[in-house]
mmCIF file of C-alpha atoms in Angstrom:
data_model
loop_
_atom_site.group_PDB
_atom_site.id
_atom_site.type_symbol
_atom_site.label_atom_id
_atom_site.label_comp_id
_atom_site.label_asym_id
_atom_site.label_seq_id
_atom_site.Cartn_x
_atom_site.Cartn_y
_atom_site.Cartn_z
ATOM 1 C CA MET A 1 -10.831 -3.409 14.572
ATOM 2 C CA SER A 2 -8.115 -5.692 13.291
ATOM 3 C CA PHE A 3 -5.169 -4.276 11.459
ATOM 4 C CA PRO A 4 -5.947 -4.983 7.792
ATOM 5 C CA ALA A 5 -3.195 -6.211 5.535
ATOM 6 C CA PRO A 6 -1.146 -3.207 4.371
ATOM 7 C CA ASN A 7 -1.692 -1.897 0.884
ATOM 8 C CA PRO A 8 0.266 -3.772 -1.791
ATOM 9 C CA ALA A 9 3.584 -2.218 -2.692
ATOM 10 C CA PRO A 10 3.823 -0.180 -5.898
ATOM 11 C CA GLY A 11 3.679 -2.416 -8.944
ATOM 12 C CA GLY A 12 1.399 -4.935 -7.240
ATOM 13 C CA THR A 13 4.073 -6.788 -5.254
ATOM 14 C CA HIS A 14 2.657 -8.024 -1.954
ATOM 15 C CA PRO A 15 4.841 -6.950 0.975
ATOM 16 C CA ALA A 16 5.051 -10.564 2.192
ATOM 17 C CA ARG A 17 7.222 -11.385 -0.823
ATOM 18 C CA GLY A 18 9.580 -8.475 -0.343
ATOM 19 C CA PRO A 19 11.693 -7.235 2.553
ATOM 20 C CA ILE A 20 10.232 -7.655 6.032
ATOM 21 C CA PRO A 21 10.473 -4.457 8.109
ATOM 22 C CA PHE A 22 10.982 -4.674 11.850
ATOM 23 C CA VAL A 23 7.711 -2.878 12.575
ATOM 24 C CA ARG A 24 4.755 -1.328 10.724
ATOM 25 C CA LEU A 25 3.324 1.930 11.994
ATOM 26 C CA ASP A 26 -0.090 3.500 11.557
ATOM 27 C CA SER A 27 0.407 5.052 8.133
ATOM 28 C CA ALA A 28 0.510 1.515 6.664
ATOM 29 C CA TYR A 29 -3.175 0.988 7.601
ATOM 30 C CA PRO A 30 -5.426 3.470 5.751
ATOM 31 C CA GLU A 31 -8.646 2.898 7.705
ATOM 32 C CA LEU A 32 -6.959 3.323 11.097
ATOM 33 C CA PHE A 33 -4.881 6.227 9.833
ATOM 34 C CA GLU A 34 -7.988 8.186 8.827
ATOM 35 C CA GLN A 35 -9.571 7.624 12.241
ATOM 36 C CA LEU A 36 -6.443 8.980 13.866
ATOM 37 C CA MET A 37 -6.295 11.971 11.530
ATOM 38 C CA ASP A 38 -9.912 12.796 12.411
ATOM 39 C CA ALA A 39 -9.021 12.760 16.115
ATOM 40 C CA VAL A 40 -6.043 15.063 15.512
ATOM 41 C CA ARG A 41 -8.146 17.434 13.386
ATOM 42 C CA ASP A 42 -10.667 17.684 16.215
ATOM 43 C CA VAL A 43 -7.987 18.773 18.694
ATOM 44 C CA ALA A 44 -6.465 21.202 16.189
ATOM 45 C CA SER A 45 -9.824 22.718 15.245
ATOM 46 C CA ARG A 46 -10.479 23.551 18.899
ATOM 47 C CA SER A 47 -6.881 24.690 19.579
ATOM 48 C CA ALA A 48 -7.072 22.545 22.724
ATOM 49 C CA PHE A 49 -3.480 21.358 22.826
ATOM 50 C CA THR A 50 -2.625 21.232 26.552
ATOM 51 C CA LEU A 51 -4.536 19.016 29.000
ATOM 52 C CA GLY A 52 -8.302 19.531 28.669
ATOM 53 C CA ASP A 53 -10.988 17.141 27.443
ATOM 54 C CA ALA A 54 -8.785 15.003 25.202
ATOM 55 C CA VAL A 55 -6.320 14.211 27.973
ATOM 56 C CA GLU A 56 -8.986 13.742 30.626
ATOM 57 C CA GLY A 57 -10.972 11.434 28.358
ATOM 58 C CA PHE A 58 -7.953 9.293 27.632
ATOM 59 C CA GLU A 59 -6.976 9.184 31.305
ATOM 60 C CA GLU A 60 -10.440 7.936 32.227
ATOM 61 C CA ASP A 61 -10.374 5.296 29.502
ATOM 62 C CA PHE A 62 -6.853 4.127 30.313
ATOM 63 C CA ALA A 63 -7.546 3.919 34.057
ATOM 64 C CA ARG A 64 -10.613 1.782 33.303
ATOM 65 C CA PHE A 65 -8.609 -0.392 30.916
ATOM 66 C CA CYS A 66 -5.874 -0.940 33.525
ATOM 67 C CA GLY A 67 -8.356 -1.540 36.334
ATOM 68 C CA ALA A 68 -6.932 1.308 38.413
ATOM 69 C CA PRO A 69 -8.815 4.295 39.839
ATOM 70 C CA HIS A 70 -6.279 6.829 38.577
ATOM 71 C CA ALA A 71 -4.287 7.366 35.373
ATOM 72 C CA ILE A 72 -2.240 10.516 34.842
ATOM 73 C CA GLY A 73 -1.001 11.335 31.342
ATOM 74 C CA VAL A 74 2.608 12.514 31.184
ATOM 75 C CA SER A 75 5.145 13.405 28.534
ATOM 76 C CA SER A 76 7.086 10.111 28.277
ATOM 77 C CA GLY A 77 7.665 6.763 29.916
ATOM 78 C CA THR A 78 10.900 8.065 31.413
ATOM 79 C CA GLU A 79 9.058 11.006 32.956
ATOM 80 C CA ALA A 80 6.409 8.610 34.261
ATOM 81 C CA LEU A 81 9.112 6.768 36.205
ATOM 82 C CA VAL A 82 10.667 10.028 37.429
ATOM 83 C CA LEU A 83 7.350 11.421 38.660
ATOM 84 C CA ALA A 84 6.409 8.117 40.304
ATOM 85 C CA LEU A 85 9.662 8.161 42.282
ATOM 86 C CA ARG A 86 9.225 11.845 43.141
ATOM 87 C CA ALA A 87 5.673 11.178 44.313
ATOM 88 C CA LEU A 88 7.112 8.547 46.675
ATOM 89 C CA GLU A 89 9.730 11.112 47.802
ATOM 90 C CA VAL A 90 12.594 8.861 46.736
ATOM 91 C CA GLY A 91 15.750 10.951 46.447
ATOM 92 C CA PRO A 92 19.338 11.537 47.564
ATOM 93 C CA GLY A 93 20.635 8.877 49.950
ATOM 94 C CA ASP A 94 18.098 6.297 48.744
ATOM 95 C CA GLU A 95 18.759 3.237 46.625
ATOM 96 C CA VAL A 96 16.345 1.728 44.104
ATOM 97 C CA LEU A 97 16.642 -1.858 42.869
ATOM 98 C CA VAL A 98 16.732 -2.004 39.053
ATOM 99 C CA PRO A 99 17.227 -5.007 36.743
ATOM 100 C CA ALA A 100 20.398 -4.695 34.673
ATOM 101 C CA ASN A 101 18.518 -6.187 31.711
ATOM 102 C CA SER A 102 16.294 -3.261 30.702
ATOM 103 C CA PHE A 103 16.275 -0.051 28.707
ATOM 104 C CA ILE A 104 18.475 2.566 30.336
ATOM 105 C CA ALA A 105 15.476 4.794 31.167
ATOM 106 C CA THR A 106 14.630 2.531 34.109
ATOM 107 C CA ALA A 107 17.913 3.499 35.756
ATOM 108 C CA GLU A 108 17.967 7.070 34.429
ATOM 109 C CA ALA A 109 14.780 7.866 36.304
ATOM 110 C CA VAL A 110 16.448 6.848 39.563
ATOM 111 C CA THR A 111 19.453 9.012 38.785
ATOM 112 C CA LEU A 112 17.283 11.975 37.820
ATOM 113 C CA VAL A 113 15.623 12.068 41.252
ATOM 114 C CA GLY A 114 19.028 11.992 42.939
ATOM 115 C CA ALA A 115 18.816 8.399 44.179
ATOM 116 C CA THR A 116 21.211 5.556 43.349
ATOM 117 C CA PRO A 117 20.230 2.648 41.087
ATOM 118 C CA ARG A 118 21.282 -0.678 42.611
ATOM 119 C CA PHE A 119 21.536 -3.118 39.724
ATOM 120 C CA VAL A 120 20.467 -6.739 40.155
ATOM 121 C CA ASP A 121 20.720 -9.757 37.910
ATOM 122 C CA VAL A 122 17.780 -11.479 36.249
ATOM 123 C CA ASP A 123 16.342 -14.922 35.705
ATOM 124 C CA PRO A 124 18.186 -16.796 32.917
ATOM 125 C CA ALA A 125 14.978 -18.252 31.471
ATOM 126 C CA THR A 126 12.757 -15.147 31.457
ATOM 127 C CA GLY A 127 15.290 -12.297 31.600
ATOM 128 C CA LEU A 128 13.145 -10.705 34.321
ATOM 129 C CA ILE A 129 13.868 -9.573 37.868
ATOM 130 C CA THR A 130 12.993 -12.176 40.504
ATOM 131 C CA PRO A 131 12.027 -12.111 44.187
ATOM 132 C CA GLU A 132 15.271 -13.942 44.939
ATOM 133 C CA SER A 133 17.427 -11.289 43.244
ATOM 134 C CA ILE A 134 15.501 -8.561 45.054
ATOM 135 C CA ALA A 135 15.886 -10.234 48.440
ATOM 136 C CA ALA A 136 19.634 -10.674 47.929
ATOM 137 C CA ALA A 137 20.092 -6.954 47.161
ATOM 138 C CA LEU A 138 18.110 -5.496 50.053
ATOM 139 C CA ASN A 139 19.829 -3.215 52.524
ATOM 140 C CA PRO A 140 18.691 -0.345 54.786
ATOM 141 C CA LYS A 141 19.185 2.236 52.009
ATOM 142 C CA VAL A 142 16.793 0.545 49.560
ATOM 143 C CA ARG A 143 13.518 2.472 49.343
ATOM 144 C CA CYS A 144 11.987 1.039 46.201
ATOM 145 C CA VAL A 145 12.172 -1.683 43.553
ATOM 146 C CA ILE A 146 11.309 -1.258 39.874
ATOM 147 C CA PRO A 147 10.239 -4.588 38.355
ATOM 148 C CA VAL A 148 10.274 -4.329 34.551
ATOM 149 C CA HIS A 149 7.762 -6.266 32.463
ATOM 150 C CA LEU A 150 10.306 -6.575 29.695
ATOM 151 C CA TYR A 151 9.366 -7.252 26.044
ATOM 152 C CA GLY A 152 5.727 -7.698 27.162
ATOM 153 C CA ALA A 153 6.420 -10.575 29.596
ATOM 154 C CA THR A 154 5.185 -10.151 33.165
ATOM 155 C CA VAL A 155 7.165 -10.322 36.398
ATOM 156 C CA ASP A 156 5.891 -12.490 39.286
ATOM 157 C CA MET A 157 4.235 -9.532 40.960
ATOM 158 C CA GLU A 158 2.486 -11.540 43.692
ATOM 159 C CA ALA A 159 5.849 -12.642 45.060
ATOM 160 C CA VAL A 160 7.496 -9.245 44.471
ATOM 161 C CA THR A 161 4.791 -7.257 46.247
ATOM 162 C CA ALA A 162 4.700 -9.723 49.150
ATOM 163 C CA LEU A 163 8.465 -9.366 49.579
ATOM 164 C CA ALA A 164 8.254 -5.578 49.297
ATOM 165 C CA ARG A 165 5.597 -5.386 52.001
ATOM 166 C CA VAL A 166 7.778 -7.356 54.411
ATOM 167 C CA ALA A 167 10.832 -5.249 53.515
ATOM 168 C CA GLY A 168 8.883 -1.980 53.800
ATOM 169 C CA ILE A 169 9.832 -0.745 50.311
ATOM 170 C CA ALA A 170 7.711 0.690 47.510
ATOM 171 C CA VAL A 171 7.042 -1.002 44.165
ATOM 172 C CA VAL A 172 7.025 1.018 40.939
ATOM 173 C CA GLU A 173 6.120 -1.156 37.961
ATOM 174 C CA ASP A 174 7.855 -0.372 34.692
ATOM 175 C CA ALA A 175 5.097 -1.511 32.333
ATOM 176 C CA CYS A 176 6.395 0.541 29.407
ATOM 177 C CA GLN A 177 6.503 -2.588 27.228
ATOM 178 C CA ALA A 178 3.495 -4.425 28.644
ATOM 179 C CA HIS A 179 0.309 -2.462 27.905
ATOM 180 C CA GLY A 180 -2.645 -4.736 28.590
ATOM 181 C CA ALA A 181 -0.669 -7.745 29.840
ATOM 182 C CA SER A 182 -2.487 -9.754 32.502
ATOM 183 C CA ILE A 183 -1.225 -10.551 35.996
ATOM 184 C CA GLY A 184 -3.845 -12.879 37.395
ATOM 185 C CA THR A 185 -7.030 -10.825 37.417
ATOM 186 C CA ASP A 186 -5.059 -7.564 37.299
ATOM 187 C CA ARG A 187 -3.242 -5.679 34.553
ATOM 188 C CA ALA A 188 0.454 -4.963 34.395
ATOM 189 C CA GLY A 189 1.037 -1.569 35.968
ATOM 190 C CA ALA A 190 -1.912 -1.796 38.361
ATOM 191 C CA VAL A 191 -0.368 -4.119 40.960
ATOM 192 C CA GLY A 192 2.422 -2.059 42.556
ATOM 193 C CA ASP A 193 2.182 1.280 44.315
ATOM 194 C CA LEU A 194 2.439 2.996 40.931
ATOM 195 C CA GLY A 195 2.706 1.728 37.362
ATOM 196 C CA CYS A 196 4.480 3.521 34.525
ATOM 197 C CA PHE A 197 3.810 3.359 30.792
ATOM 198 C CA SER A 198 5.430 4.686 27.631
ATOM 199 C CA PHE A 199 3.447 5.512 24.509
ATOM 200 C CA TYR A 200 6.428 5.719 22.180
ATOM 201 C CA PRO A 201 5.152 5.077 18.619
ATOM 202 C CA THR A 202 6.404 1.461 18.415
ATOM 203 C CA LYS A 203 4.766 0.328 21.669
ATOM 204 C CA ASN A 204 1.706 -1.940 21.767
ATOM 205 C CA LEU A 205 -0.196 1.259 22.503
ATOM 206 C CA GLY A 206 1.831 3.910 20.729
ATOM 207 C CA GLY A 207 1.190 7.561 19.985
ATOM 208 C CA TRP A 208 2.545 9.883 17.295
ATOM 209 C CA GLY A 209 5.437 11.061 19.421
ATOM 210 C CA ASP A 210 6.505 10.754 23.026
ATOM 211 C CA GLY A 211 3.969 10.201 25.772
ATOM 212 C CA GLY A 212 3.423 8.231 28.945
ATOM 213 C CA ALA A 213 1.169 7.612 31.917
ATOM 214 C CA VAL A 214 1.265 6.776 35.605
ATOM 215 C CA VAL A 215 -1.484 4.585 37.060
ATOM 216 C CA THR A 216 -2.174 4.016 40.742
ATOM 217 C CA SER A 217 -4.851 3.061 43.244
ATOM 218 C CA ASP A 218 -3.541 5.609 45.745
ATOM 219 C CA ALA A 219 -5.419 8.898 45.464
ATOM 220 C CA GLU A 220 -2.740 10.850 47.347
ATOM 221 C CA LEU A 221 0.028 9.603 45.033
ATOM 222 C CA ALA A 222 -2.149 10.349 41.994
ATOM 223 C CA ASP A 223 -2.724 13.940 43.160
ATOM 224 C CA ARG A 224 0.988 14.383 43.732
ATOM 225 C CA VAL A 225 1.860 13.148 40.221
ATOM 226 C CA ARG A 226 -0.731 15.541 38.752
ATOM 227 C CA LEU A 227 0.892 18.423 40.615
ATOM 228 C CA LEU A 228 4.414 17.408 39.662
ATOM 229 C CA ARG A 229 3.661 17.138 35.933
ATOM 230 C CA ALA A 230 2.450 20.754 35.696
ATOM 231 C CA HIS A 231 4.616 23.039 37.848
ATOM 232 C CA GLY A 232 2.789 22.102 41.035
ATOM 233 C CA GLU A 233 -0.460 23.625 39.773
ATOM 234 C CA GLN A 234 -3.817 22.064 40.543
ATOM 235 C CA PRO A 235 -6.001 21.582 37.446
ATOM 236 C CA GLY A 236 -8.002 24.736 36.789
ATOM 237 C CA ARG A 237 -5.978 26.868 39.220
ATOM 238 C CA ARG A 238 -3.385 28.711 37.173
ATOM 239 C CA HIS A 239 -0.442 30.297 39.012
ATOM 240 C CA SER A 240 -1.292 28.519 42.262
ATOM 241 C CA HIS A 241 1.872 26.458 42.789
ATOM 242 C CA ARG A 242 1.663 24.040 45.708
ATOM 243 C CA ILE A 243 4.998 22.250 45.146
ATOM 244 C CA PRO A 244 7.945 22.588 42.753
ATOM 245 C CA GLY A 245 7.099 20.598 39.663
ATOM 246 C CA THR A 246 8.044 20.472 36.013
ATOM 247 C CA THR A 247 6.574 20.441 32.503
ATOM 248 C CA ALA A 248 5.656 16.798 31.909
ATOM 249 C CA ARG A 249 2.099 16.894 30.594
ATOM 250 C CA LEU A 250 0.723 14.525 27.970
ATOM 251 C CA ASP A 251 -0.073 16.557 24.845
ATOM 252 C CA ALA A 252 -3.730 16.596 23.837
ATOM 253 C CA VAL A 253 -2.865 15.479 20.277
ATOM 254 C CA GLN A 254 -1.157 12.386 21.681
ATOM 255 C CA ALA A 255 -4.081 11.717 24.006
ATOM 256 C CA ALA A 256 -6.521 11.901 21.085
ATOM 257 C CA VAL A 257 -4.461 9.423 19.054
ATOM 258 C CA LEU A 258 -4.067 7.079 22.008
ATOM 259 C CA ARG A 259 -7.761 7.168 22.880
ATOM 260 C CA VAL A 260 -8.663 5.894 19.396
ATOM 261 C CA LYS A 261 -6.037 3.158 19.499
ATOM 262 C CA LEU A 262 -6.883 2.077 23.047
ATOM 263 C CA ARG A 263 -10.261 0.826 21.798
ATOM 264 C CA HIS A 264 -8.409 -1.795 19.739
ATOM 265 C CA LEU A 265 -5.553 -2.687 22.098
ATOM 266 C CA GLU A 266 -7.123 -5.839 23.519
ATOM 267 C CA GLU A 267 -7.680 -7.240 20.033
ATOM 268 C CA TRP A 268 -4.189 -6.254 18.893
ATOM 269 C CA ASN A 269 -2.623 -7.910 21.939
ATOM 270 C CA GLU A 270 -4.551 -11.098 21.191
ATOM 271 C CA ALA A 271 -3.167 -10.936 17.657
ATOM 272 C CA ARG A 272 0.362 -10.564 19.049
ATOM 273 C CA ARG A 273 -0.122 -13.556 21.357
ATOM 274 C CA ALA A 274 -1.426 -15.658 18.473
ATOM 275 C CA LEU A 275 1.425 -14.616 16.179
ATOM 276 C CA GLY A 276 3.964 -15.308 18.925
ATOM 277 C CA ALA A 277 2.579 -18.794 19.475
ATOM 278 C CA ARG A 278 2.460 -19.530 15.738
ATOM 279 C CA LEU A 279 6.001 -18.282 15.181
ATOM 280 C CA ALA A 280 7.194 -20.439 18.074
ATOM 281 C CA GLY A 281 5.674 -23.447 16.342
ATOM 282 C CA LEU A 282 7.349 -22.598 13.048
ATOM 283 C CA LEU A 283 10.752 -22.157 14.726
ATOM 284 C CA ALA A 284 10.502 -24.981 17.263
ATOM 285 C CA HIS A 285 12.814 -27.321 15.310
ATOM 286 C CA LEU A 286 15.664 -24.812 15.277
ATOM 287 C CA PRO A 287 18.495 -24.515 17.843
ATOM 288 C CA LEU A 288 17.139 -21.228 19.213
ATOM 289 C CA GLU A 289 15.794 -20.260 22.628
ATOM 290 C CA LEU A 290 12.305 -18.909 21.948
ATOM 291 C CA PRO A 291 10.203 -16.547 24.082
ATOM 292 C CA SER A 292 7.099 -17.733 25.876
ATOM 293 C CA PRO A 293 4.889 -16.470 28.710
ATOM 294 C CA PRO A 294 6.591 -16.795 32.105
ATOM 295 C CA PRO A 295 5.179 -19.427 34.486
ATOM 296 C CA GLU A 296 1.832 -18.154 35.768
ATOM 297 C CA GLY A 297 2.360 -15.000 33.695
ATOM 298 C CA ASP A 298 1.446 -13.367 30.413
ATOM 299 C CA HIS A 299 3.289 -12.158 27.327
ATOM 300 C CA VAL A 300 1.887 -9.556 24.910
ATOM 301 C CA TYR A 301 4.931 -9.757 22.618
ATOM 302 C CA HIS A 302 5.869 -6.133 22.384
ATOM 303 C CA LEU A 303 9.078 -7.737 21.159
ATOM 304 C CA TYR A 304 9.728 -11.285 19.955
ATOM 305 C CA VAL A 305 13.206 -11.959 21.318
ATOM 306 C CA VAL A 306 15.120 -15.151 20.506
ATOM 307 C CA ARG A 307 18.500 -16.232 21.861
ATOM 308 C CA THR A 308 21.454 -17.827 20.148
ATOM 309 C CA ASP A 309 25.213 -17.864 20.600
ATOM 310 C CA ARG A 310 25.374 -17.074 16.867
ATOM 311 C CA ARG A 311 23.382 -13.853 17.267
ATOM 312 C CA ASP A 312 25.574 -11.544 15.182
ATOM 313 C CA GLU A 313 25.925 -14.086 12.389
ATOM 314 C CA LEU A 314 22.189 -14.753 12.372
ATOM 315 C CA ARG A 315 21.417 -11.045 12.235
ATOM 316 C CA GLU A 316 23.776 -10.513 9.316
ATOM 317 C CA LEU A 317 22.278 -13.409 7.354
ATOM 318 C CA LEU A 318 18.719 -12.229 7.994
ATOM 319 C CA GLN A 319 19.598 -8.709 6.882
ATOM 320 C CA ALA A 320 20.989 -10.135 3.645
ATOM 321 C CA ASP A 321 17.679 -11.976 3.203
ATOM 322 C CA GLY A 322 15.670 -8.754 3.627
ATOM 323 C CA VAL A 323 14.596 -9.300 7.245
ATOM 324 C CA SER A 324 15.100 -6.369 9.603
ATOM 325 C CA THR A 325 15.961 -7.178 13.218
ATOM 326 C CA ALA A 326 17.046 -5.312 16.358
ATOM 327 C CA ILE A 327 18.837 -5.937 19.650
ATOM 328 C CA HIS A 328 17.084 -5.033 22.903
ATOM 329 C CA TYR A 329 19.550 -4.365 24.516
ATOM 330 C CA PRO A 330 23.184 -4.858 23.456
ATOM 331 C CA THR A 331 24.772 -3.623 26.707
ATOM 332 C CA PRO A 332 23.530 -4.250 30.252
ATOM 333 C CA ILE A 333 22.917 -0.943 31.983
ATOM 334 C CA HIS A 334 25.673 -1.432 34.560
ATOM 335 C CA LEU A 335 28.260 -1.774 31.755
ATOM 336 C CA THR A 336 27.269 1.394 29.886
ATOM 337 C CA ALA A 337 29.536 4.430 30.043
ATOM 338 C CA ALA A 338 26.698 6.309 31.739
ATOM 339 C CA TYR A 339 26.935 4.011 34.775
ATOM 340 C CA ALA A 340 30.649 3.272 34.866
ATOM 341 C CA ASP A 341 30.814 4.999 38.246
ATOM 342 C CA VAL A 342 28.685 2.327 39.955
ATOM 343 C CA GLY A 343 31.765 0.129 40.005
ATOM 344 C CA LEU A 344 30.232 -3.050 38.584
ATOM 345 C CA GLY A 345 32.661 -4.430 36.048
ATOM 346 C CA ARG A 346 32.193 -7.244 33.579
ATOM 347 C CA GLY A 347 31.231 -10.450 35.328
ATOM 348 C CA ALA A 348 29.349 -8.739 38.164
ATOM 349 C CA LEU A 349 25.896 -9.647 36.782
ATOM 350 C CA PRO A 350 26.600 -12.657 34.567
ATOM 351 C CA VAL A 351 23.063 -13.517 33.439
ATOM 352 C CA ALA A 352 22.261 -10.034 32.141
ATOM 353 C CA GLU A 353 25.679 -9.916 30.468
ATOM 354 C CA ALA A 354 25.186 -13.281 28.749
ATOM 355 C CA LEU A 355 21.743 -12.248 27.536
ATOM 356 C CA ALA A 356 23.107 -9.045 26.014
ATOM 357 C CA GLY A 357 25.393 -11.076 23.774
ATOM 358 C CA SER A 358 22.797 -13.570 22.595
ATOM 359 C CA ILE A 359 19.407 -11.823 22.204
ATOM 360 C CA LEU A 360 17.873 -10.862 18.864
ATOM 361 C CA SER A 361 14.476 -9.242 18.272
ATOM 362 C CA LEU A 362 12.582 -10.558 15.243
ATOM 363 C CA PRO A 363 9.781 -8.675 13.450
ATOM 364 C CA LEU A 364 6.265 -9.181 14.807
ATOM 365 C CA TRP A 365 3.272 -6.845 14.620
ATOM 366 C CA PRO A 366 -0.545 -7.091 14.578
ATOM 367 C CA GLY A 367 -1.739 -7.513 11.016
ATOM 368 C CA MET A 368 1.291 -9.548 9.975
ATOM 369 C CA SER A 369 -0.037 -11.901 7.319
ATOM 370 C CA ASP A 370 0.399 -15.666 7.342
ATOM 371 C CA ALA A 371 2.581 -15.345 4.256
ATOM 372 C CA THR A 372 4.878 -12.819 5.957
ATOM 373 C CA LEU A 373 5.108 -14.932 9.106
ATOM 374 C CA GLU A 374 5.978 -17.997 7.053
ATOM 375 C CA GLN A 375 8.521 -16.039 5.022
ATOM 376 C CA LEU A 376 10.104 -14.856 8.271
ATOM 377 C CA ALA A 377 10.288 -18.415 9.611
ATOM 378 C CA GLU A 378 11.781 -19.660 6.337
ATOM 379 C CA SER A 379 14.438 -16.956 6.430
ATOM 380 C CA VAL A 380 15.356 -17.801 10.014
ATOM 381 C CA GLY A 381 15.444 -21.493 9.106
ATOM 382 C CA ARG A 382 17.855 -20.865 6.256
ATOM 383 C CA ALA A 383 20.105 -18.787 8.505
ATOM 384 C CA VAL A 384 20.033 -21.281 11.395
ATOM 385 C CA PRO A 385 20.124 -24.831 10.006
ATOM 386 C CA ALA A 386 18.450 -27.369 12.294
#
């Protein structure tokens, strides 16, 4: 099911001729919205809110979609990363390699298990972690690397996993922005030891609140994540606690919503790819650095991120023209107040720092009409003269 064009605005004005929001969520699409409401009503009518059929059904569908034997629904993408690291028994005294150009949750998960994030710089063309940056940061304390498929673009996982095998470290994929992206014949999240996903509402596969999942081909790791998400209890065996765990289950309402939307994710990702390619063509004459799939990789355009030294000026001009934008992310993780104690000052990771001052996320969503896309390109063109 394609996203239909949203309903016209009150008074008959088509949204393409008015302000352009950064994202459109499910309530803008009546047919999809009713399907989702039906799924929620079903869960509510059975009072089946915690685990159960809805969660198990989604887990089976998502595992099949990812091409992995196991998918475990959890409460958020951050918790997915935490539980993946805990399942690997990463903890105090260990270091985990993390790209400085990412959302802070990638590093937070490392901190939350008691390990130390070791920040590395990224490729200037893709903004992604590279095998070279990983190799340069290895030391005897490193237990794991977290490659992040940022904005929907995929890391060179063949090279990363080969390096990790030689180094004897684990690989936890942060695929929270790359649902359905391809890595050769595999899916993002299904290549490393474990893959982690977020179902935050704005994601390519987004729920109606927080949610996440861990996927893996390792049955022992999958069982451990299932225990950890629910106080160490095995499914169906209440008050039998095998290990200390936590409350990190995926809610059944979220699972029901996600199961409906998962049926359409492949089509929606194709729409994102097509829109990304078309927008690149419309903006190609401008002095901007435009996103594209990495060499030998894929891009599902969770975010359409351009680069310019005039970022703040461009954003201000677009806002004045009714175009909403965002910055993902304005401060590299190692320069945030939260990680001041790591001792990496300005200049330590120059590529990530330069990116933070030049990146701007433009609106792009499945169902964006040709007229809206052209209006967006015209607005950008007016703000950035060729």
